[in-house]
Amino acid sequence: FVLSARNLGLSEGRIFSRHVAPVVLVRMLPAAVFQMQAIAAAESALSYLGLGVQRAGGALFASSWGSMLNDGQQVVMEQPLEVMIPAACLALLLVGLTVLGNRLQRALKED
């Protein structure tokens, strides 16, 4: 397609926008969504272990769901919501990104 478009005298910008970009987006968009899921899971796991993003000096709130889970584990018997809410939010994010990635793959394969 690119060689044919060049032979027809189309500009580089038009070739990219009409022929190259759609092919790249079809492959890259679902992959990017799945990468976001993997990054979110890895960041939460590392923060849970104390190796991820740390709280800013004197910050009142934890900076990650993983660190919230780690902090809540000491008081889980007295305040179970302190663990259940960040765990539910993390689970919803990961499931949502999985569903979004799968639907993007299906939708872009059909086109």
mmCIF file of N, CA, C and O in Angstrom:
data_model
loop_
_atom_site.group_PDB
_atom_site.id
_atom_site.type_symbol
_atom_site.label_atom_id
_atom_site.label_comp_id
_atom_site.label_asym_id
_atom_site.label_seq_id
_atom_site.Cartn_x
_atom_site.Cartn_y
_atom_site.Cartn_z
ATOM 1 N N PHE A 1 0.818 -1.195 0.000
ATOM 2 C CA PHE A 1 0.000 0.000 0.000
ATOM 3 C C PHE A 1 0.859 1.256 0.000
ATOM 4 O O PHE A 1 0.547 2.228 -0.678
ATOM 5 N N VAL A 2 1.913 1.234 0.775
ATOM 6 C CA VAL A 2 2.765 2.416 0.885
ATOM 7 C C VAL A 2 3.477 2.677 -0.433
ATOM 8 O O VAL A 2 3.526 3.823 -0.909
ATOM 9 N N LEU A 3 4.003 1.641 -1.056
ATOM 10 C CA LEU A 3 4.683 1.828 -2.336
ATOM 11 C C LEU A 3 3.720 2.309 -3.409
ATOM 12 O O LEU A 3 4.049 3.179 -4.217
ATOM 13 N N SER A 4 2.536 1.767 -3.424
ATOM 14 C CA SER A 4 1.528 2.208 -4.396
ATOM 15 C C SER A 4 1.161 3.666 -4.174
ATOM 16 O O SER A 4 1.009 4.426 -5.131
ATOM 17 N N ALA A 5 0.998 4.053 -2.906
ATOM 18 C CA ALA A 5 0.659 5.442 -2.602
ATOM 19 C C ALA A 5 1.792 6.384 -2.996
ATOM 20 O O ALA A 5 1.546 7.486 -3.497
ATOM 21 N N ARG A 6 3.043 5.962 -2.783
ATOM 22 C CA ARG A 6 4.180 6.788 -3.200
ATOM 23 C C ARG A 6 4.198 6.965 -4.712
ATOM 24 O O ARG A 6 4.477 8.035 -5.235
ATOM 25 N N ASN A 7 3.931 5.852 -5.438
ATOM 26 C CA ASN A 7 3.925 5.923 -6.898
ATOM 27 C C ASN A 7 2.809 6.819 -7.414
ATOM 28 O O ASN A 7 2.931 7.394 -8.495
ATOM 29 N N LEU A 8 1.730 6.934 -6.644
ATOM 30 C CA LEU A 8 0.638 7.817 -7.041
ATOM 31 C C LEU A 8 0.941 9.280 -6.708
ATOM 32 O O LEU A 8 0.185 10.171 -7.088
ATOM 33 N N GLY A 9 2.021 9.531 -5.971
ATOM 34 C CA GLY A 9 2.434 10.883 -5.666
ATOM 35 C C GLY A 9 1.840 11.454 -4.387
ATOM 36 O O GLY A 9 1.851 12.665 -4.196
ATOM 37 N N LEU A 10 1.317 10.615 -3.506
ATOM 38 C CA LEU A 10 0.764 11.111 -2.243
ATOM 39 C C LEU A 10 1.884 11.558 -1.315
ATOM 40 O O LEU A 10 2.990 11.014 -1.338
ATOM 41 N N SER A 11 1.590 12.537 -0.478
ATOM 42 C CA SER A 11 2.596 13.049 0.459
ATOM 43 C C SER A 11 2.818 12.040 1.593
ATOM 44 O O SER A 11 1.987 11.168 1.839
ATOM 45 N N GLU A 12 3.949 12.205 2.274
ATOM 46 C CA GLU A 12 4.290 11.292 3.374
ATOM 47 C C GLU A 12 3.247 11.342 4.491
ATOM 48 O O GLU A 12 2.889 10.321 5.067
ATOM 49 N N GLY A 13 2.775 12.542 4.819
ATOM 50 C CA GLY A 13 1.760 12.688 5.866
ATOM 51 C C GLY A 13 0.463 11.982 5.510
ATOM 52 O O GLY A 13 -0.166 11.336 6.345
ATOM 53 N N ARG A 14 0.055 12.108 4.267
ATOM 54 C CA ARG A 14 -1.182 11.435 3.835
ATOM 55 C C ARG A 14 -1.007 9.914 3.814
ATOM 56 O O ARG A 14 -1.913 9.173 4.189
ATOM 57 N N ILE A 15 0.146 9.459 3.391
ATOM 58 C CA ILE A 15 0.413 8.015 3.402
ATOM 59 C C ILE A 15 0.356 7.487 4.827
ATOM 60 O O ILE A 15 -0.259 6.447 5.089
ATOM 61 N N PHE A 16 0.989 8.221 5.744
ATOM 62 C CA PHE A 16 0.976 7.776 7.138
ATOM 63 C C PHE A 16 -0.439 7.756 7.700
ATOM 64 O O PHE A 16 -0.850 6.779 8.330
ATOM 65 N N SER A 17 -1.188 8.832 7.495
ATOM 66 C CA SER A 17 -2.533 8.914 8.096
ATOM 67 C C SER A 17 -3.526 7.971 7.451
ATOM 68 O O SER A 17 -4.458 7.513 8.112
ATOM 69 N N ARG A 18 -3.364 7.655 6.198
ATOM 70 C CA ARG A 18 -4.338 6.797 5.505
ATOM 71 C C ARG A 18 -3.978 5.319 5.511
ATOM 72 O O ARG A 18 -4.863 4.468 5.458
ATOM 73 N N HIS A 19 -2.687 4.999 5.521
ATOM 74 C CA HIS A 19 -2.282 3.606 5.350
ATOM 75 C C HIS A 19 -1.540 3.012 6.540
ATOM 76 O O HIS A 19 -1.769 1.870 6.901
ATOM 77 N N VAL A 20 -0.637 3.777 7.141
ATOM 78 C CA VAL A 20 0.199 3.231 8.209
ATOM 79 C C VAL A 20 -0.496 3.313 9.569
ATOM 80 O O VAL A 20 -0.564 2.322 10.309
ATOM 81 N N ALA A 21 -1.025 4.474 9.924
ATOM 82 C CA ALA A 21 -1.623 4.674 11.257
ATOM 83 C C ALA A 21 -2.769 3.709 11.566
ATOM 84 O O ALA A 21 -2.806 3.155 12.669
ATOM 85 N N PRO A 22 -3.716 3.480 10.648
ATOM 86 C CA PRO A 22 -4.794 2.539 10.995
ATOM 87 C C PRO A 22 -4.294 1.123 11.295
ATOM 88 O O PRO A 22 -4.791 0.467 12.212
ATOM 89 N N VAL A 23 -3.309 0.664 10.559
ATOM 90 C CA VAL A 23 -2.774 -0.682 10.791
ATOM 91 C C VAL A 23 -2.063 -0.755 12.137
ATOM 92 O O VAL A 23 -2.221 -1.714 12.896
ATOM 93 N N VAL A 24 -1.301 0.282 12.456
ATOM 94 C CA VAL A 24 -0.568 0.312 13.720
ATOM 95 C C VAL A 24 -1.533 0.399 14.903
ATOM 96 O O VAL A 24 -1.371 -0.298 15.908
ATOM 97 N N LEU A 25 -2.557 1.249 14.799
ATOM 98 C CA LEU A 25 -3.512 1.404 15.890
ATOM 99 C C LEU A 25 -4.286 0.127 16.176
ATOM 100 O O LEU A 25 -4.557 -0.187 17.330
ATOM 101 N N VAL A 26 -4.630 -0.602 15.138
ATOM 102 C CA VAL A 26 -5.366 -1.858 15.332
ATOM 103 C C VAL A 26 -4.556 -2.831 16.173
ATOM 104 O O VAL A 26 -5.096 -3.550 17.005
ATOM 105 N N ARG A 27 -3.262 -2.832 15.990
ATOM 106 C CA ARG A 27 -2.412 -3.757 16.740
ATOM 107 C C ARG A 27 -2.004 -3.196 18.110
ATOM 108 O O ARG A 27 -1.858 -3.928 19.071
ATOM 109 N N MET A 28 -1.793 -1.895 18.185
ATOM 110 C CA MET A 28 -1.220 -1.307 19.392
ATOM 111 C C MET A 28 -2.237 -0.977 20.478
ATOM 112 O O MET A 28 -1.908 -1.032 21.655
ATOM 113 N N LEU A 29 -3.461 -0.615 20.118
ATOM 114 C CA LEU A 29 -4.427 -0.181 21.116
ATOM 115 C C LEU A 29 -4.771 -1.286 22.119
ATOM 116 O O LEU A 29 -4.681 -1.064 23.321
ATOM 117 N N PRO A 30 -5.156 -2.495 21.686
ATOM 118 C CA PRO A 30 -5.398 -3.547 22.688
ATOM 119 C C PRO A 30 -4.148 -3.910 23.485
ATOM 120 O O PRO A 30 -4.222 -4.151 24.688
ATOM 121 N N ALA A 31 -3.004 -3.910 22.836
ATOM 122 C CA ALA A 31 -1.757 -4.219 23.544
ATOM 123 C C ALA A 31 -1.465 -3.170 24.616
ATOM 124 O O ALA A 31 -1.003 -3.512 25.709
ATOM 125 N N ALA A 32 -1.756 -1.913 24.322
ATOM 126 C CA ALA A 32 -1.530 -0.847 25.301
ATOM 127 C C ALA A 32 -2.451 -1.008 26.508
ATOM 128 O O ALA A 32 -2.032 -0.777 27.645
ATOM 129 N N VAL A 33 -3.683 -1.420 26.276
ATOM 130 C CA VAL A 33 -4.619 -1.625 27.389
ATOM 131 C C VAL A 33 -4.148 -2.779 28.265
ATOM 132 O O VAL A 33 -4.178 -2.689 29.495
ATOM 133 N N PHE A 34 -3.692 -3.864 27.652
ATOM 134 C CA PHE A 34 -3.197 -4.994 28.443
ATOM 135 C C PHE A 34 -1.915 -4.623 29.189
ATOM 136 O O PHE A 34 -1.678 -5.104 30.296
ATOM 137 N N GLN A 35 -1.082 -3.765 28.602
ATOM 138 C CA GLN A 35 0.112 -3.297 29.302
ATOM 139 C C GLN A 35 -0.260 -2.458 30.510
ATOM 140 O O GLN A 35 0.380 -2.549 31.554
ATOM 141 N N MET A 36 -1.294 -1.619 30.385
ATOM 142 C CA MET A 36 -1.742 -0.814 31.526
ATOM 143 C C MET A 36 -2.194 -1.726 32.658
ATOM 144 O O MET A 36 -1.948 -1.443 33.833
ATOM 145 N N GLN A 37 -2.859 -2.825 32.324
ATOM 146 C CA GLN A 37 -3.289 -3.779 33.349
ATOM 147 C C GLN A 37 -2.080 -4.393 34.039
ATOM 148 O O GLN A 37 -2.037 -4.486 35.273
ATOM 149 N N ALA A 38 -1.111 -4.801 33.277
ATOM 150 C CA ALA A 38 0.085 -5.416 33.863
ATOM 151 C C ALA A 38 0.847 -4.420 34.729
ATOM 152 O O ALA A 38 1.350 -4.767 35.807
ATOM 153 N N ILE A 39 0.917 -3.177 34.297
ATOM 154 C CA ILE A 39 1.616 -2.148 35.066
ATOM 155 C C ILE A 39 0.892 -1.873 36.373
ATOM 156 O O ILE A 39 1.522 -1.745 37.433
ATOM 157 N N ALA A 40 -0.436 -1.792 36.327
ATOM 158 C CA ALA A 40 -1.207 -1.541 37.551
ATOM 159 C C ALA A 40 -1.041 -2.685 38.545
ATOM 160 O O ALA A 40 -0.871 -2.456 39.751
ATOM 161 N N ALA A 41 -1.064 -3.922 38.048
ATOM 162 C CA ALA A 41 -0.897 -5.076 38.940
ATOM 163 C C ALA A 41 0.512 -5.114 39.525
ATOM 164 O O ALA A 41 0.688 -5.357 40.728
ATOM 165 N N ALA A 42 1.513 -4.848 38.706
ATOM 166 C CA ALA A 42 2.895 -4.877 39.194
ATOM 167 C C ALA A 42 3.152 -3.763 40.208
ATOM 168 O O ALA A 42 3.791 -3.985 41.240
ATOM 169 N N GLU A 43 2.630 -2.566 39.922
ATOM 170 C CA GLU A 43 2.832 -1.447 40.845
ATOM 171 C C GLU A 43 2.160 -1.723 42.185
ATOM 172 O O GLU A 43 2.726 -1.453 43.242
ATOM 173 N N SER A 44 0.958 -2.285 42.158
ATOM 174 C CA SER A 44 0.262 -2.601 43.406
ATOM 175 C C SER A 44 0.996 -3.682 44.189
ATOM 176 O O SER A 44 1.098 -3.597 45.413
ATOM 177 N N ALA A 45 1.486 -4.684 43.485
ATOM 178 C CA ALA A 45 2.218 -5.756 44.161
ATOM 179 C C ALA A 45 3.502 -5.230 44.794
ATOM 180 O O ALA A 45 3.822 -5.556 45.944
ATOM 181 N N LEU A 46 4.239 -4.402 44.050
ATOM 182 C CA LEU A 46 5.473 -3.850 44.603
ATOM 183 C C LEU A 46 5.191 -2.913 45.771
ATOM 184 O O LEU A 46 5.924 -2.908 46.763
ATOM 185 N N SER A 47 4.130 -2.128 45.674
ATOM 186 C CA SER A 47 3.782 -1.235 46.785
ATOM 187 C C SER A 47 3.340 -2.024 48.001
ATOM 188 O O SER A 47 3.615 -1.633 49.135
ATOM 189 N N TYR A 48 2.648 -3.132 47.786
ATOM 190 C CA TYR A 48 2.247 -3.981 48.905
ATOM 191 C C TYR A 48 3.472 -4.519 49.641
ATOM 192 O O TYR A 48 3.492 -4.602 50.862
ATOM 193 N N LEU A 49 4.494 -4.850 48.881
ATOM 194 C CA LEU A 49 5.723 -5.371 49.478
ATOM 195 C C LEU A 49 6.626 -4.280 50.042
ATOM 196 O O LEU A 49 7.655 -4.569 50.638
ATOM 197 N N GLY A 50 6.251 -3.013 49.824
ATOM 198 C CA GLY A 50 7.053 -1.903 50.316
ATOM 199 C C GLY A 50 8.137 -1.462 49.356
ATOM 200 O O GLY A 50 9.014 -0.682 49.720
ATOM 201 N N LEU A 51 8.091 -1.939 48.114
ATOM 202 C CA LEU A 51 9.121 -1.611 47.130
ATOM 203 C C LEU A 51 8.636 -0.644 46.067
ATOM 204 O O LEU A 51 9.389 -0.271 45.183
ATOM 205 N N GLY A 52 7.382 -0.230 46.138
ATOM 206 C CA GLY A 52 6.808 0.633 45.104
ATOM 207 C C GLY A 52 6.862 2.089 45.482
ATOM 208 O O GLY A 52 7.761 2.562 46.179
ATOM 209 N N VAL A 53 5.864 2.823 45.010
ATOM 210 C CA VAL A 53 5.773 4.250 45.257
ATOM 211 C C VAL A 53 5.595 4.484 46.749
ATOM 212 O O VAL A 53 4.751 3.869 47.392
ATOM 213 N N GLN A 54 6.410 5.385 47.312
ATOM 214 C CA GLN A 54 6.340 5.682 48.736
ATOM 215 C C GLN A 54 5.515 6.939 48.955
ATOM 216 O O GLN A 54 5.377 7.769 48.070
ATOM 217 N N ARG A 55 4.981 7.076 50.153
ATOM 218 C CA ARG A 55 4.240 8.280 50.512
ATOM 219 C C ARG A 55 5.166 9.488 50.479
ATOM 220 O O ARG A 55 6.325 9.402 50.866
ATOM 221 N N ALA A 56 4.603 10.592 50.044
ATOM 222 C CA ALA A 56 5.370 11.833 50.097
ATOM 223 C C ALA A 56 5.537 12.223 51.566
ATOM 224 O O ALA A 56 4.722 11.852 52.413
ATOM 225 N N GLY A 57 6.549 12.958 51.882
ATOM 226 C CA GLY A 57 6.825 13.324 53.263
ATOM 227 C C GLY A 57 5.632 13.988 53.932
ATOM 228 O O GLY A 57 5.191 15.035 53.515
ATOM 229 N N GLY A 58 5.088 13.375 54.951
ATOM 230 C CA GLY A 58 3.971 13.928 55.694
ATOM 231 C C GLY A 58 2.625 13.791 55.006
ATOM 232 O O GLY A 58 1.652 14.390 55.442
ATOM 233 N N ALA A 59 2.540 13.013 53.928
ATOM 234 C CA ALA A 59 1.263 12.859 53.231
ATOM 235 C C ALA A 59 0.294 12.089 54.109
ATOM 236 O O ALA A 59 0.663 11.147 54.815
ATOM 237 N N LEU A 60 -0.948 12.476 54.055
ATOM 238 C CA LEU A 60 -1.966 11.861 54.891
ATOM 239 C C LEU A 60 -2.465 10.549 54.298
ATOM 240 O O LEU A 60 -2.817 9.626 55.016
ATOM 241 N N PHE A 61 -2.505 10.459 52.995
ATOM 242 C CA PHE A 61 -3.060 9.288 52.327
ATOM 243 C C PHE A 61 -1.967 8.466 51.675
ATOM 244 O O PHE A 61 -0.948 8.986 51.248
ATOM 245 N N ALA A 62 -2.226 7.161 51.568
ATOM 246 C CA ALA A 62 -1.296 6.276 50.875
ATOM 247 C C ALA A 62 -1.350 6.577 49.381
ATOM 248 O O ALA A 62 -2.358 7.033 48.860
ATOM 249 N N SER A 63 -0.280 6.343 48.690
ATOM 250 C CA SER A 63 -0.201 6.694 47.283
ATOM 251 C C SER A 63 -0.569 5.543 46.357
ATOM 252 O O SER A 63 -0.581 5.721 45.159
ATOM 253 N N SER A 64 -0.835 4.372 46.881
ATOM 254 C CA SER A 64 -1.105 3.214 46.042
ATOM 255 C C SER A 64 -2.059 2.266 46.745
ATOM 256 O O SER A 64 -2.092 2.185 47.970
ATOM 257 N N TRP A 65 -2.824 1.536 45.933
ATOM 258 C CA TRP A 65 -3.721 0.538 46.519
ATOM 259 C C TRP A 65 -2.926 -0.575 47.200
ATOM 260 O O TRP A 65 -3.353 -1.129 48.194
ATOM 261 N N GLY A 66 -1.752 -0.886 46.662
ATOM 262 C CA GLY A 66 -0.911 -1.891 47.303
ATOM 263 C C GLY A 66 -0.450 -1.472 48.685
ATOM 264 O O GLY A 66 -0.467 -2.259 49.633
ATOM 265 N N SER A 67 -0.068 -0.219 48.831
ATOM 266 C CA SER A 67 0.349 0.251 50.150
ATOM 267 C C SER A 67 -0.851 0.381 51.089
ATOM 268 O O SER A 67 -0.718 0.194 52.295
ATOM 269 N N MET A 68 -2.028 0.692 50.544
ATOM 270 C CA MET A 68 -3.232 0.706 51.376
ATOM 271 C C MET A 68 -3.544 -0.692 51.906
ATOM 272 O O MET A 68 -3.935 -0.854 53.067
ATOM 273 N N LEU A 69 -3.370 -1.701 51.063
ATOM 274 C CA LEU A 69 -3.585 -3.080 51.513
ATOM 275 C C LEU A 69 -2.577 -3.468 52.577
ATOM 276 O O LEU A 69 -2.923 -4.134 53.571
ATOM 277 N N ASN A 70 -1.332 -3.057 52.386
ATOM 278 C CA ASN A 70 -0.300 -3.358 53.372
ATOM 279 C C ASN A 70 -0.601 -2.675 54.704
ATOM 280 O O ASN A 70 -0.463 -3.274 55.765
ATOM 281 N N ASP A 71 -1.020 -1.403 54.656
ATOM 282 C CA ASP A 71 -1.344 -0.680 55.890
ATOM 283 C C ASP A 71 -2.571 -1.274 56.580
ATOM 284 O O ASP A 71 -2.634 -1.329 57.812
ATOM 285 N N GLY A 72 -3.544 -1.703 55.803
ATOM 286 C CA GLY A 72 -4.773 -2.238 56.375
ATOM 287 C C GLY A 72 -4.647 -3.637 56.930
ATOM 288 O O GLY A 72 -5.507 -4.090 57.689
ATOM 289 N N GLN A 73 -3.599 -4.323 56.591
ATOM 290 C CA GLN A 73 -3.463 -5.704 57.045
ATOM 291 C C GLN A 73 -3.264 -5.786 58.565
ATOM 292 O O GLN A 73 -3.637 -6.774 59.183
ATOM 293 N N GLN A 74 -2.738 -4.744 59.186
ATOM 294 C CA GLN A 74 -2.557 -4.766 60.631
ATOM 295 C C GLN A 74 -3.881 -4.608 61.381
ATOM 296 O O GLN A 74 -4.003 -5.034 62.525
ATOM 297 N N VAL A 75 -4.863 -3.959 60.766
ATOM 298 C CA VAL A 75 -6.134 -3.691 61.455
ATOM 299 C C VAL A 75 -7.306 -4.397 60.778
ATOM 300 O O VAL A 75 -8.450 -3.995 60.935
ATOM 301 N N VAL A 76 -7.035 -5.458 60.042
ATOM 302 C CA VAL A 76 -8.085 -6.103 59.253
ATOM 303 C C VAL A 76 -9.179 -6.713 60.138
ATOM 304 O O VAL A 76 -10.344 -6.744 59.746
ATOM 305 N N MET A 77 -8.846 -7.140 61.318
ATOM 306 C CA MET A 77 -9.852 -7.740 62.188
ATOM 307 C C MET A 77 -10.779 -6.687 62.793
ATOM 308 O O MET A 77 -11.960 -6.940 62.974
ATOM 309 N N GLU A 78 -10.266 -5.507 63.077
ATOM 310 C CA GLU A 78 -11.088 -4.456 63.665
ATOM 311 C C GLU A 78 -11.811 -3.628 62.602
ATOM 312 O O GLU A 78 -12.944 -3.200 62.804
ATOM 313 N N GLN A 79 -11.153 -3.362 61.480
ATOM 314 C CA GLN A 79 -11.716 -2.544 60.410
ATOM 315 C C GLN A 79 -11.516 -3.237 59.059
ATOM 316 O O GLN A 79 -10.604 -2.900 58.298
ATOM 317 N N PRO A 80 -12.362 -4.190 58.738
ATOM 318 C CA PRO A 80 -12.165 -4.946 57.495
ATOM 319 C C PRO A 80 -12.336 -4.105 56.231
ATOM 320 O O PRO A 80 -11.768 -4.432 55.194
ATOM 321 N N LEU A 81 -13.087 -3.020 56.308
ATOM 322 C CA LEU A 81 -13.273 -2.185 55.118
ATOM 323 C C LEU A 81 -11.985 -1.506 54.677
ATOM 324 O O LEU A 81 -11.831 -1.140 53.514
ATOM 325 N N GLU A 82 -11.053 -1.330 55.602
ATOM 326 C CA GLU A 82 -9.782 -0.702 55.254
ATOM 327 C C GLU A 82 -8.976 -1.561 54.279
ATOM 328 O O GLU A 82 -8.119 -1.050 53.570
ATOM 329 N N VAL A 83 -9.264 -2.842 54.233
ATOM 330 C CA VAL A 83 -8.614 -3.736 53.276
ATOM 331 C C VAL A 83 -9.538 -4.018 52.095
ATOM 332 O O VAL A 83 -9.096 -4.077 50.944
ATOM 333 N N MET A 84 -10.822 -4.172 52.369
ATOM 334 C CA MET A 84 -11.749 -4.590 51.315
ATOM 335 C C MET A 84 -11.957 -3.506 50.259
ATOM 336 O O MET A 84 -12.089 -3.828 49.077
ATOM 337 N N ILE A 85 -11.970 -2.251 50.631
ATOM 338 C CA ILE A 85 -12.223 -1.190 49.651
ATOM 339 C C ILE A 85 -11.067 -1.062 48.649
ATOM 340 O O ILE A 85 -11.303 -1.080 47.435
ATOM 341 N N PRO A 86 -9.802 -0.959 49.084
ATOM 342 C CA PRO A 86 -8.730 -0.900 48.074
ATOM 343 C C PRO A 86 -8.617 -2.189 47.258
ATOM 344 O O PRO A 86 -8.319 -2.137 46.066
ATOM 345 N N ALA A 87 -8.888 -3.335 47.877
ATOM 346 C CA ALA A 87 -8.838 -4.597 47.137
ATOM 347 C C ALA A 87 -9.928 -4.639 46.072
ATOM 348 O O ALA A 87 -9.688 -5.068 44.936
ATOM 349 N N ALA A 88 -11.126 -4.176 46.415
ATOM 350 C CA ALA A 88 -12.224 -4.155 45.447
ATOM 351 C C ALA A 88 -11.928 -3.169 44.315
ATOM 352 O O ALA A 88 -12.190 -3.467 43.140
ATOM 353 N N CYS A 89 -11.376 -2.015 44.640
ATOM 354 C CA CYS A 89 -11.035 -1.030 43.606
ATOM 355 C C CYS A 89 -9.972 -1.575 42.658
ATOM 356 O O CYS A 89 -10.078 -1.429 41.436
ATOM 357 N N LEU A 90 -8.965 -2.215 43.209
ATOM 358 C CA LEU A 90 -7.918 -2.799 42.377
ATOM 359 C C LEU A 90 -8.485 -3.908 41.500
ATOM 360 O O LEU A 90 -8.182 -3.990 40.305
ATOM 361 N N ALA A 91 -9.312 -4.762 42.070
ATOM 362 C CA ALA A 91 -9.924 -5.842 41.292
ATOM 363 C C ALA A 91 -10.803 -5.284 40.179
ATOM 364 O O ALA A 91 -10.756 -5.775 39.040
ATOM 365 N N LEU A 92 -11.597 -4.257 40.476
ATOM 366 C CA LEU A 92 -12.447 -3.652 39.448
ATOM 367 C C LEU A 92 -11.608 -3.029 38.332
ATOM 368 O O LEU A 92 -11.964 -3.138 37.147
ATOM 369 N N LEU A 93 -10.511 -2.387 38.681
ATOM 370 C CA LEU A 93 -9.637 -1.812 37.664
ATOM 371 C C LEU A 93 -9.064 -2.893 36.761
ATOM 372 O O LEU A 93 -9.100 -2.780 35.525
ATOM 373 N N LEU A 94 -8.545 -3.964 37.354
ATOM 374 C CA LEU A 94 -7.921 -5.018 36.561
ATOM 375 C C LEU A 94 -8.935 -5.751 35.691
ATOM 376 O O LEU A 94 -8.673 -6.033 34.516
ATOM 377 N N VAL A 95 -10.115 -6.036 36.245
ATOM 378 C CA VAL A 95 -11.157 -6.699 35.454
ATOM 379 C C VAL A 95 -11.647 -5.762 34.351
ATOM 380 O O VAL A 95 -11.855 -6.176 33.208
ATOM 381 N N GLY A 96 -11.824 -4.491 34.677
ATOM 382 C CA GLY A 96 -12.269 -3.531 33.676
ATOM 383 C C GLY A 96 -11.289 -3.388 32.522
ATOM 384 O O GLY A 96 -11.690 -3.323 31.357
ATOM 385 N N LEU A 97 -10.001 -3.339 32.827
ATOM 386 C CA LEU A 97 -9.001 -3.254 31.762
ATOM 387 C C LEU A 97 -8.957 -4.531 30.929
ATOM 388 O O LEU A 97 -8.746 -4.473 29.718
ATOM 389 N N THR A 98 -9.182 -5.679 31.553
ATOM 390 C CA THR A 98 -9.231 -6.928 30.805
ATOM 391 C C THR A 98 -10.410 -6.940 29.841
ATOM 392 O O THR A 98 -10.272 -7.288 28.665
ATOM 393 N N VAL A 99 -11.571 -6.547 30.339
ATOM 394 C CA VAL A 99 -12.761 -6.513 29.492
ATOM 395 C C VAL A 99 -12.571 -5.514 28.354
ATOM 396 O O VAL A 99 -12.895 -5.803 27.194
ATOM 397 N N LEU A 100 -12.041 -4.341 28.664
ATOM 398 C CA LEU A 100 -11.806 -3.329 27.639
ATOM 399 C C LEU A 100 -10.835 -3.835 26.574
ATOM 400 O O LEU A 100 -11.075 -3.680 25.372
ATOM 401 N N GLY A 101 -9.752 -4.455 26.995
ATOM 402 C CA GLY A 101 -8.778 -4.995 26.046
ATOM 403 C C GLY A 101 -9.367 -6.085 25.166
ATOM 404 O O GLY A 101 -9.140 -6.102 23.945
ATOM 405 N N ASN A 102 -10.150 -6.981 25.763
ATOM 406 C CA ASN A 102 -10.777 -8.044 24.972
ATOM 407 C C ASN A 102 -11.781 -7.481 23.971
ATOM 408 O O ASN A 102 -11.841 -7.915 22.824
ATOM 409 N N ARG A 103 -12.571 -6.518 24.396
ATOM 410 C CA ARG A 103 -13.562 -5.925 23.482
ATOM 411 C C ARG A 103 -12.884 -5.135 22.367
ATOM 412 O O ARG A 103 -13.348 -5.141 21.230
ATOM 413 N N LEU A 104 -11.807 -4.456 22.680
ATOM 414 C CA LEU A 104 -11.068 -3.754 21.633
ATOM 415 C C LEU A 104 -10.493 -4.726 20.615
ATOM 416 O O LEU A 104 -10.541 -4.480 19.414
ATOM 417 N N GLN A 105 -9.960 -5.842 21.105
ATOM 418 C CA GLN A 105 -9.420 -6.845 20.190
ATOM 419 C C GLN A 105 -10.505 -7.373 19.262
ATOM 420 O O GLN A 105 -10.310 -7.472 18.062
ATOM 421 N N ARG A 106 -11.651 -7.721 19.820
ATOM 422 C CA ARG A 106 -12.754 -8.234 19.005
ATOM 423 C C ARG A 106 -13.248 -7.195 18.015
ATOM 424 O O ARG A 106 -13.498 -7.499 16.851
ATOM 425 N N ALA A 107 -13.431 -5.964 18.488
ATOM 426 C CA ALA A 107 -13.971 -4.912 17.626
ATOM 427 C C ALA A 107 -13.009 -4.573 16.493
ATOM 428 O O ALA A 107 -13.441 -4.350 15.357
ATOM 429 N N LEU A 108 -11.724 -4.544 16.786
ATOM 430 C CA LEU A 108 -10.759 -4.179 15.757
ATOM 431 C C LEU A 108 -10.458 -5.328 14.812
ATOM 432 O O LEU A 108 -10.054 -5.100 13.668
ATOM 433 N N LYS A 109 -10.675 -6.567 15.216
ATOM 434 C CA LYS A 109 -10.496 -7.712 14.315
ATOM 435 C C LYS A 109 -11.638 -7.794 13.309
ATOM 436 O O LYS A 109 -11.458 -8.224 12.197
ATOM 437 N N GLU A 110 -12.829 -7.364 13.717
ATOM 438 C CA GLU A 110 -13.983 -7.445 12.833
ATOM 439 C C GLU A 110 -13.915 -6.431 11.704
ATOM 440 O O GLU A 110 -14.478 -6.625 10.648
ATOM 441 N N ASP A 111 -13.218 -5.298 11.932
ATOM 442 C CA ASP A 111 -13.176 -4.250 10.909
ATOM 443 C C ASP A 111 -12.338 -4.634 9.733
ATOM 444 O O ASP A 111 -11.533 -5.353 9.591
#
